[in-house]
Short mmCIF file of C-alpha atoms and ligand atoms in Angstrom, two decimals:
data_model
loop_
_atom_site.label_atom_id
_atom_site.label_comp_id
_atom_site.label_asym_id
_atom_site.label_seq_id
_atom_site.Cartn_x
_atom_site.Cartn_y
_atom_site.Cartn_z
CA UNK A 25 30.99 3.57 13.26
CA UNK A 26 29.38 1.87 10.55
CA UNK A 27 29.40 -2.09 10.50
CA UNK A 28 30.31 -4.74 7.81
CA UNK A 29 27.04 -5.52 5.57
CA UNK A 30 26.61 -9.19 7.14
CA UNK A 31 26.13 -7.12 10.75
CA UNK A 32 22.74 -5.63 8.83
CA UNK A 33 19.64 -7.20 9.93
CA UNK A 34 16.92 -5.00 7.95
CA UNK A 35 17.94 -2.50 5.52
CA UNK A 36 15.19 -0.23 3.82
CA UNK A 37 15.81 1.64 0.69
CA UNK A 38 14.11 4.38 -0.56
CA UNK A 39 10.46 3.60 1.19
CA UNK A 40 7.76 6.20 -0.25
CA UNK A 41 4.35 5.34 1.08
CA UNK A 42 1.23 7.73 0.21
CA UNK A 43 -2.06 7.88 1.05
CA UNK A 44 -4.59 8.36 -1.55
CA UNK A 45 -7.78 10.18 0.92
CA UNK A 46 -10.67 12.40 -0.28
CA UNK A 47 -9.11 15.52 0.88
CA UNK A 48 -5.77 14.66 -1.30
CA UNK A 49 -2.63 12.03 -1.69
CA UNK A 50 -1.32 12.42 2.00
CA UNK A 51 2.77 12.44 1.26
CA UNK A 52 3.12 10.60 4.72
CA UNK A 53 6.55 8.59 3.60
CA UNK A 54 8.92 10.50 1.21
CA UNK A 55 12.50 8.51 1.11
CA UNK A 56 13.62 6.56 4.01
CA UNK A 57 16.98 4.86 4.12
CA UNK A 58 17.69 2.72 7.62
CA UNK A 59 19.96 -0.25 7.93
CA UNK A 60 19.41 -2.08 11.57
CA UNK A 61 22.04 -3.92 13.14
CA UNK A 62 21.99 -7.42 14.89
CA UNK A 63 21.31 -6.62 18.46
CA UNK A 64 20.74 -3.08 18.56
CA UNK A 65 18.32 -1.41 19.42
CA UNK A 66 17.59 1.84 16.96
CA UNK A 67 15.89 4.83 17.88
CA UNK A 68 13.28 6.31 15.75
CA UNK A 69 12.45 10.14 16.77
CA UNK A 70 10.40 12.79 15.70
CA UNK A 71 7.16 14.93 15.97
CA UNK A 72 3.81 13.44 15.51
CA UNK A 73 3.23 13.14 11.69
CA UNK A 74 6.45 12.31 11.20
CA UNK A 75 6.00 9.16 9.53
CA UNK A 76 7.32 6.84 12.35
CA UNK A 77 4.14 4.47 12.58
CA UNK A 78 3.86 4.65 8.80
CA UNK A 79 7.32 3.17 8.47
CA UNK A 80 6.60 0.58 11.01
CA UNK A 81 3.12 -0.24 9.24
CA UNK A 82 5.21 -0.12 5.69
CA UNK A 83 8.42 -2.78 7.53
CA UNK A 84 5.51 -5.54 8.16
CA UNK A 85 3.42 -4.75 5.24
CA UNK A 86 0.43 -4.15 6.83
CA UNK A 87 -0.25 0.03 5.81
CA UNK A 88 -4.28 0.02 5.54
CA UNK A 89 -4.61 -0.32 1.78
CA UNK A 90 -6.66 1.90 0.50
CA UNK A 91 -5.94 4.71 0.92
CA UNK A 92 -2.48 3.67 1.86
CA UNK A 93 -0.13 2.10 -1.06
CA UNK A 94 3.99 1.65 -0.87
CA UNK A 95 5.11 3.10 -4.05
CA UNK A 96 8.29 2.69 -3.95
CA UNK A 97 11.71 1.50 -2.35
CA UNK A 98 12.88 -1.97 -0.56
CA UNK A 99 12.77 -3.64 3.10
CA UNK A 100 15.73 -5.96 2.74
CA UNK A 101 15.28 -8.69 5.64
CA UNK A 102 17.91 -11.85 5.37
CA UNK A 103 19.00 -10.87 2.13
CA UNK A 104 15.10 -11.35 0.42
CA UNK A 105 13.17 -7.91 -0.19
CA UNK A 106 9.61 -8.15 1.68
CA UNK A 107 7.68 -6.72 -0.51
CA UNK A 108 8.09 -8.83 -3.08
CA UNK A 109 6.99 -12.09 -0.43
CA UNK A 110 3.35 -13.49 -0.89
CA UNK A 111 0.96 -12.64 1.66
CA UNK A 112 1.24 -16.41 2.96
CA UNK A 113 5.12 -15.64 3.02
CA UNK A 114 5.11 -12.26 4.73
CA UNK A 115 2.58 -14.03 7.31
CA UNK A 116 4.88 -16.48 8.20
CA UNK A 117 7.72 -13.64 8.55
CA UNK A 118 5.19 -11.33 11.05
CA UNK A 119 4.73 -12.03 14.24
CA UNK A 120 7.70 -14.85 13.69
CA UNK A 121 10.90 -12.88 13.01
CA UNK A 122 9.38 -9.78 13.21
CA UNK A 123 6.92 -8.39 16.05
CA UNK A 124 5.51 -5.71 16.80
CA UNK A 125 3.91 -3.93 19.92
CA UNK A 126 1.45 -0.66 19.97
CA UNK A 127 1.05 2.14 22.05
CA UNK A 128 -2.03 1.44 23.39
CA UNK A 129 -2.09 -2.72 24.70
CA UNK A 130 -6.23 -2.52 25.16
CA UNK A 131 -6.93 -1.81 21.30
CA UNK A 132 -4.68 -4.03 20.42
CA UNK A 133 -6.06 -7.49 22.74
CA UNK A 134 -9.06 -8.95 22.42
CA UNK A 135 -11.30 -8.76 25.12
CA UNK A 136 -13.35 -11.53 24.41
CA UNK A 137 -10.52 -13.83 24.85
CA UNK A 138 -8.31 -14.71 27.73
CA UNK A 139 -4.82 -13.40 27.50
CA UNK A 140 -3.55 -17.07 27.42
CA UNK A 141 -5.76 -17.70 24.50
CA UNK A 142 -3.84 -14.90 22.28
CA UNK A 143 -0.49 -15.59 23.90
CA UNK A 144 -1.25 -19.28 22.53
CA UNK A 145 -2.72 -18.55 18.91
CA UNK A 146 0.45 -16.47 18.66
CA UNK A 147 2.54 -19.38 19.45
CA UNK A 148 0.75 -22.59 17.01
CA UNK A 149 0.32 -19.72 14.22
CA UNK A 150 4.17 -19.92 13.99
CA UNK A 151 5.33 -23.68 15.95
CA UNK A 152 4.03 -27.09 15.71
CA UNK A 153 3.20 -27.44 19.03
CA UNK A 154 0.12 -28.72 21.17
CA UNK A 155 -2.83 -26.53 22.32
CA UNK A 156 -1.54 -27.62 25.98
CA UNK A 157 2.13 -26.88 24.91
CA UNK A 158 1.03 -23.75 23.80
CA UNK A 159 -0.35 -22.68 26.80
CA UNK A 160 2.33 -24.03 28.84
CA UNK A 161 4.98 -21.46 26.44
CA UNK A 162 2.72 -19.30 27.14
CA UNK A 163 3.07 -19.39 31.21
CA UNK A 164 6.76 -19.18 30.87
CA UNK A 165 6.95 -16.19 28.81
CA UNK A 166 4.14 -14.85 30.88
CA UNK A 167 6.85 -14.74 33.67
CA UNK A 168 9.79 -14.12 32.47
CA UNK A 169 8.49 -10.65 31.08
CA UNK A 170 7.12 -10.19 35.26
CA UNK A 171 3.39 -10.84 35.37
CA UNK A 172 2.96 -12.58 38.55
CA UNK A 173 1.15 -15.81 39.44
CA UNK A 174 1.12 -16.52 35.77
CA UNK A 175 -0.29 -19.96 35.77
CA UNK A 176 -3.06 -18.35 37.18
CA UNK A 177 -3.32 -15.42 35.47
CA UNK A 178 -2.69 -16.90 31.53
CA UNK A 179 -7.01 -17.55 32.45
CA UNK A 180 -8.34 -13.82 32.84
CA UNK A 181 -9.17 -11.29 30.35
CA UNK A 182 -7.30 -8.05 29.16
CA UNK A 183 -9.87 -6.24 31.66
CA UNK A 184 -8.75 -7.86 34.53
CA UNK A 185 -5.45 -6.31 34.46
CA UNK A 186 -4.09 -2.76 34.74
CA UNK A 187 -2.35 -0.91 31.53
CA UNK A 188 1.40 -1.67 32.43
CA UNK A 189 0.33 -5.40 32.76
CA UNK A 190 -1.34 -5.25 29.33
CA UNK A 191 1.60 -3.45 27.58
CA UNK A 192 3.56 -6.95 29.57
CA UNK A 193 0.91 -9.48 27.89
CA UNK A 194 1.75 -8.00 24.49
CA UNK A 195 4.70 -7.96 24.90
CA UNK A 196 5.01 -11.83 25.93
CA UNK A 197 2.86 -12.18 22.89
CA UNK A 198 5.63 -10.29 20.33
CA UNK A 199 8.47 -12.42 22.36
CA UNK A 200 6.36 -15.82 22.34
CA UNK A 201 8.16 -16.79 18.96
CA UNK A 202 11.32 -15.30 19.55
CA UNK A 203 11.34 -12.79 16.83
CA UNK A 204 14.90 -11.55 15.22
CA UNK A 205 13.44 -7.67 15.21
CA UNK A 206 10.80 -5.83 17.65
CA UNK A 207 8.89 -2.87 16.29
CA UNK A 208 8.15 -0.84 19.19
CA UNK A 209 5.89 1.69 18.52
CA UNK A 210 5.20 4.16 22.17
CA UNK A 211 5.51 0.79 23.88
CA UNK A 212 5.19 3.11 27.39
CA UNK A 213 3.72 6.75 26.17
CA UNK A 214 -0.04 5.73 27.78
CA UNK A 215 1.85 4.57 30.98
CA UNK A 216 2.18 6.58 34.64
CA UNK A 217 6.19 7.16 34.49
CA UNK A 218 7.22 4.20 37.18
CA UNK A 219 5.33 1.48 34.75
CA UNK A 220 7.11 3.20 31.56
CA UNK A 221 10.28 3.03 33.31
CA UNK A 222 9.58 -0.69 34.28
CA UNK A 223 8.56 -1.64 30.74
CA UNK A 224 11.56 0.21 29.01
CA UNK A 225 14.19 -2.08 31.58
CA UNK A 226 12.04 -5.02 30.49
CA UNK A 227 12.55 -4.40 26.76
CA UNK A 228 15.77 -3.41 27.55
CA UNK A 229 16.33 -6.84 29.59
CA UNK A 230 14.43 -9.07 27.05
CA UNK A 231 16.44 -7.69 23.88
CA UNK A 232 19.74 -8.76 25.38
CA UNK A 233 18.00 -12.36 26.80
CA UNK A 234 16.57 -13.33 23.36
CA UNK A 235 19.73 -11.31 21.39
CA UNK A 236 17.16 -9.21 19.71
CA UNK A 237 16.98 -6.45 17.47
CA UNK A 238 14.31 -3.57 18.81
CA UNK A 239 13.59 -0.34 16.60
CA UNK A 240 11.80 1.65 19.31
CA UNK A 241 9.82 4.44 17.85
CA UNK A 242 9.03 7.49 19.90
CA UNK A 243 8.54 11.48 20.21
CA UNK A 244 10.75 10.94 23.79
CA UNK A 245 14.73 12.15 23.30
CA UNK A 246 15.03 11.10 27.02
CA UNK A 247 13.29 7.57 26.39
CA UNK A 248 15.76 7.24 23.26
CA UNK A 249 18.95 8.77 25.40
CA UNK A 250 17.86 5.54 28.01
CA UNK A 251 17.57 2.75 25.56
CA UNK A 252 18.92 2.85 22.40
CA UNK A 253 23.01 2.25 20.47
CA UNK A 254 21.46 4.37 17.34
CA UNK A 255 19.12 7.15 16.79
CA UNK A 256 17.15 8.05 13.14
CA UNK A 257 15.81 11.56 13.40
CA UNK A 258 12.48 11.62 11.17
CA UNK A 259 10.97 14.44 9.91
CA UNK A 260 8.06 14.82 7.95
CA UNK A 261 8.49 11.66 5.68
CA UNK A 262 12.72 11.82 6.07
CA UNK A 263 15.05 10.78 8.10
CA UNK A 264 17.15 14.14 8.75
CA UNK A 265 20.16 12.73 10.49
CA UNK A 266 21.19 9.09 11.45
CA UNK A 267 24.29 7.89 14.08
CA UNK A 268 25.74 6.92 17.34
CA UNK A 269 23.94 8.35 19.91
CA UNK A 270 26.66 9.31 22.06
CA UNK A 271 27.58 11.53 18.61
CA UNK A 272 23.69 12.88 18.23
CA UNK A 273 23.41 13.74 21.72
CA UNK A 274 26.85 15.28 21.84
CA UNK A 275 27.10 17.25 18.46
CA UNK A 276 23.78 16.74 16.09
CA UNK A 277 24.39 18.48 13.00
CA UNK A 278 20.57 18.58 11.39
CA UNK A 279 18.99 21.67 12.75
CA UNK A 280 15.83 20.26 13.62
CA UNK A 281 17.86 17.56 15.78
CA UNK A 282 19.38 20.05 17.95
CA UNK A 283 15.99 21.50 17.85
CA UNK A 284 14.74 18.87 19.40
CA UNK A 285 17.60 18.34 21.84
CA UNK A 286 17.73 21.86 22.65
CA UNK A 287 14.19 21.72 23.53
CA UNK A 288 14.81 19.39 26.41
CA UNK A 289 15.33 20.23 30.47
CA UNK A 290 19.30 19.98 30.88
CA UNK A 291 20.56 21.45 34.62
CA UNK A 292 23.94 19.87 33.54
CA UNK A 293 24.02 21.62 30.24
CA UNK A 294 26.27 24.10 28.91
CA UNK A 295 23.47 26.55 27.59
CA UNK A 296 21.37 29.17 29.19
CA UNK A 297 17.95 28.80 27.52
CA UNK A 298 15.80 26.20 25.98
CA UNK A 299 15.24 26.06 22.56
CA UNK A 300 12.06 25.97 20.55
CA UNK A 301 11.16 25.09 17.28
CA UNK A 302 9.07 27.52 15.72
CA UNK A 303 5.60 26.62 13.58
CA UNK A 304 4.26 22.77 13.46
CA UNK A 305 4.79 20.00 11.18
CA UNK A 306 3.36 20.61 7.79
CA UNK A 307 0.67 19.61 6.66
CA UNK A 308 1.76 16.45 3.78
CA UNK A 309 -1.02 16.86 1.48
CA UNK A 310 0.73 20.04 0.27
CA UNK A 311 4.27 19.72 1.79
CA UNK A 312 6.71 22.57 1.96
CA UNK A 313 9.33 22.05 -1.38
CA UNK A 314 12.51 19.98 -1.18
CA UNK A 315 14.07 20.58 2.49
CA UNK A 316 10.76 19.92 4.18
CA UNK A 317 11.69 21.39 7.58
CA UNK A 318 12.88 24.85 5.46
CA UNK A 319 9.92 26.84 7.05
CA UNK A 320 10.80 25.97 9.99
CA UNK A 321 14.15 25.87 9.59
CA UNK A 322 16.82 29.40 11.54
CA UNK A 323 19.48 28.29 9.01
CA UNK A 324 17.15 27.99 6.10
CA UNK A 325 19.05 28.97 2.93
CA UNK A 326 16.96 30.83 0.35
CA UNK A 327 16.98 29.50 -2.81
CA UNK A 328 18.79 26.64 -2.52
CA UNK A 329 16.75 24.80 0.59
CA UNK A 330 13.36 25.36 -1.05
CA UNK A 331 14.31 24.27 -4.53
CA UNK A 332 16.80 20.98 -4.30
CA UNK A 333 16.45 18.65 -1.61
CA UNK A 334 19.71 17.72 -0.25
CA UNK A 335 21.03 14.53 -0.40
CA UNK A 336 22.49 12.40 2.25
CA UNK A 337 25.78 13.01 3.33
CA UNK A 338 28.11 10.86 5.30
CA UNK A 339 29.76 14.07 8.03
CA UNK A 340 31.68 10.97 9.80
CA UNK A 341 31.76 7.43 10.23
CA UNK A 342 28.20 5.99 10.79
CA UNK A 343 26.64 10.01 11.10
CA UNK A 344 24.94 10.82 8.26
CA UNK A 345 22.92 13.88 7.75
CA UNK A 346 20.24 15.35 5.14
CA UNK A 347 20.75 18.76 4.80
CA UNK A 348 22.44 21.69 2.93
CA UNK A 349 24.47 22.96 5.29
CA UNK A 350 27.21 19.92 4.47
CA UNK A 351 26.24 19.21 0.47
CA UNK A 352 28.57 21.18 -2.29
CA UNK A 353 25.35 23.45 -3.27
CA UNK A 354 25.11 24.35 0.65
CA UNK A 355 29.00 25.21 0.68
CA UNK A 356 28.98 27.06 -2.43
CA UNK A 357 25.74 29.32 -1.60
CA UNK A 358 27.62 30.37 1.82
CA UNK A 359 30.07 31.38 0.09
CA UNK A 360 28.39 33.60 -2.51
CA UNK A 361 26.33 34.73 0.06
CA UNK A 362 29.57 35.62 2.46
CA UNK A 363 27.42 33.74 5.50
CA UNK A 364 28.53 30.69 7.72
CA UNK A 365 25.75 28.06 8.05
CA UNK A 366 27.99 25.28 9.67
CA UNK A 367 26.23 24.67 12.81
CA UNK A 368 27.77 20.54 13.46
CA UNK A 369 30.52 21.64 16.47
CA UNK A 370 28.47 24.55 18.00
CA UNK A 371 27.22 23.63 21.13
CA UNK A 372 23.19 23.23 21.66
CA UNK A 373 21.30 26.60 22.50
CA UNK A 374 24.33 28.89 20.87
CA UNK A 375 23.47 30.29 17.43
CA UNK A 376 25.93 31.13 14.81
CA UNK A 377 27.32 34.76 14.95
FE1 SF4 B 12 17.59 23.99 7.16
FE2 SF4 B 12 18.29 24.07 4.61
FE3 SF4 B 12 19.26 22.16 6.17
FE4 SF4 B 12 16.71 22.16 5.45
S1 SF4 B 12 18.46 21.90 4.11
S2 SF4 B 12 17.50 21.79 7.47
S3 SF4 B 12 16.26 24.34 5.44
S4 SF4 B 12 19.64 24.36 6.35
#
């Protein structure tokens, strides 16, 4: 179900990011469109080289530049587009009301400084508090997101503790300011599965404590299926299709989502046979025309998917899909072509007679 407007938190527009490399101008974000809600937590799914991280990187303003460069679009945040804020304005906006965590917690501490140190520089970058304040937030929130003895702790270095307690320090460190909105980008993928599960509860837990907003990128359906109200399926500098995730999971309607979904274990599931989706994700120096995914694609229509990229249609309340299958031209080439395409009701894993 979509929400009323003063329910969106972050709404981007249009976002095309390149990247300008020897090799060639690396077509990494074509057109992304995402509104995030107040206190949901949003999905962001696809294959690596996606664009995921890029539209992370693009949200805080912070794409390596050069080669990379935002061309285009807006990242609406309380009603002000960032990219038009100062770099002393968007500072006080990162880290503040919006964090961010990475994948990997060791490349992304320094290990030349006690954990309480960063926690702290975190905390009087953004609050007018005391060094010893500082460090006392910084025991608190050391705590409440489970690191144990963490008076004593908030003194060692990154290398004194194991990768799940890392991937807790940073996150302490995005929470220390109590953002509005936490990019979380792999937060578990470098984690054994009973840390990844712990961490995912703690996000989970912490996003309800500090009524947060979390856009939780992965390559995991199962990690998404666990976590998240809303899922944006990404693919290859799109987003493909965007809803409920009760809806995605239970009818997707882009065929590289139930791609994706088909391609995962199910012993209560309907089908007989896992799915696959056939080639890799193309290289974006020299992308595939219009429909990206049309190489790839079992319902690919010829003439019409490789010339005009189709435009974003709303199939139901709050499920909205890029592809031709549901657009006018898609309708009108099935039936010149005497061939049914419509794939939204079909269960996973069964292909159209
Ligand atoms: Fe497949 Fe065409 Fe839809 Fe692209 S637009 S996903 S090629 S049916």
């Amino acid at each position: 179900m979509s929400r009323p407007p003063e329910d969106v938190l972050l709404e981007i527009k249009g976002l095309k990011t390149y990247f300008f490399t020897e090799e060639g101008v690396v077509k990494a974000i074509e057109s992304v469109d995402i509104e995030v809600y107040k206190s949901e937590t949003l999905g962001l799914v696809g294959e690596s080289g996606s664009g995921k991280s890029v539209t992370a990187l693009s949200i805080l303003g912070i794409v390596p530049d050069p080669p990379g460069k935002i061309l285009d679009g807006q990242v609406v945040f309380h009603g002000q587009d960032l990219r038009h804020l100062s770099d002393a304005d968007m500072r006080k906006i990162r880290g503040n009301q919006i964090a961010m965590i990475f994948q990997d917690p060791m490349t992304s501490l320094n290990p030349v400084f006690t954990v309480g140190d960063q926690i702290s520089e975190a905390i009087m970058l953004h609050q007018k508090v005391s060094k010893k304040e500082a460090k006392e937030k910084s025991i608190k929130i050391m705590s409440l997101v489970g690191i144990p003895s963490a008076d004593e702790r908030v003194d060692n270095y990154p290398f004194e503790f194991s990768g799940g307690m890392r991937q807790r320090v940073m996150i302490a460190m995005a929470l220390s300011c109590n953002p509005e909105l936490l990019i979380a980008d792999e937060p578990s993928t470098s984690l054994d599965v009973t840390i990844q599960a712990q961490i995912l509860e703690l996000l989970k837990a912490t996003s309800e404590e500090f009524d947060m907003s979390i856009i939780l990128i992965t390559h995991d359906m199962g990690v998404i299926a666990e976590m998240c109200d809303r899922v944006a399926v990404m693919y290859a500098g799109y987003i493909c299709e965007i809803g409920d995730i009760m809806i995605i999971f239970k009818s997707p309607f882009h065929p590289y989502t139930r791609g994706l979904l088909g391609a995962i274990p199910r012993p209560d599931a309907e089908r007989e046979d896992l799915t696959i989706i056939r080639g890799a994700i193309p290289n974006l120096i020299n992308p595939p025309s219009a429909c990206r995914f049309h190489p790839r694609c079992d319902y690919f229509m010829q003439g019409l998917c490789d010339v005009i990229l189709p435009s974003i249609i709303e199939v139901e309340p709050g499920h909205d899909i890029r592809c031709h299958i549901y657009t006018e031209e898609g309708k009108a080439w099935m039936q010149k072509h005497g061939q049914q395409r419509e794939i939204g009701k079909i269960p996973i894993g069964k292909a159209i007679n």
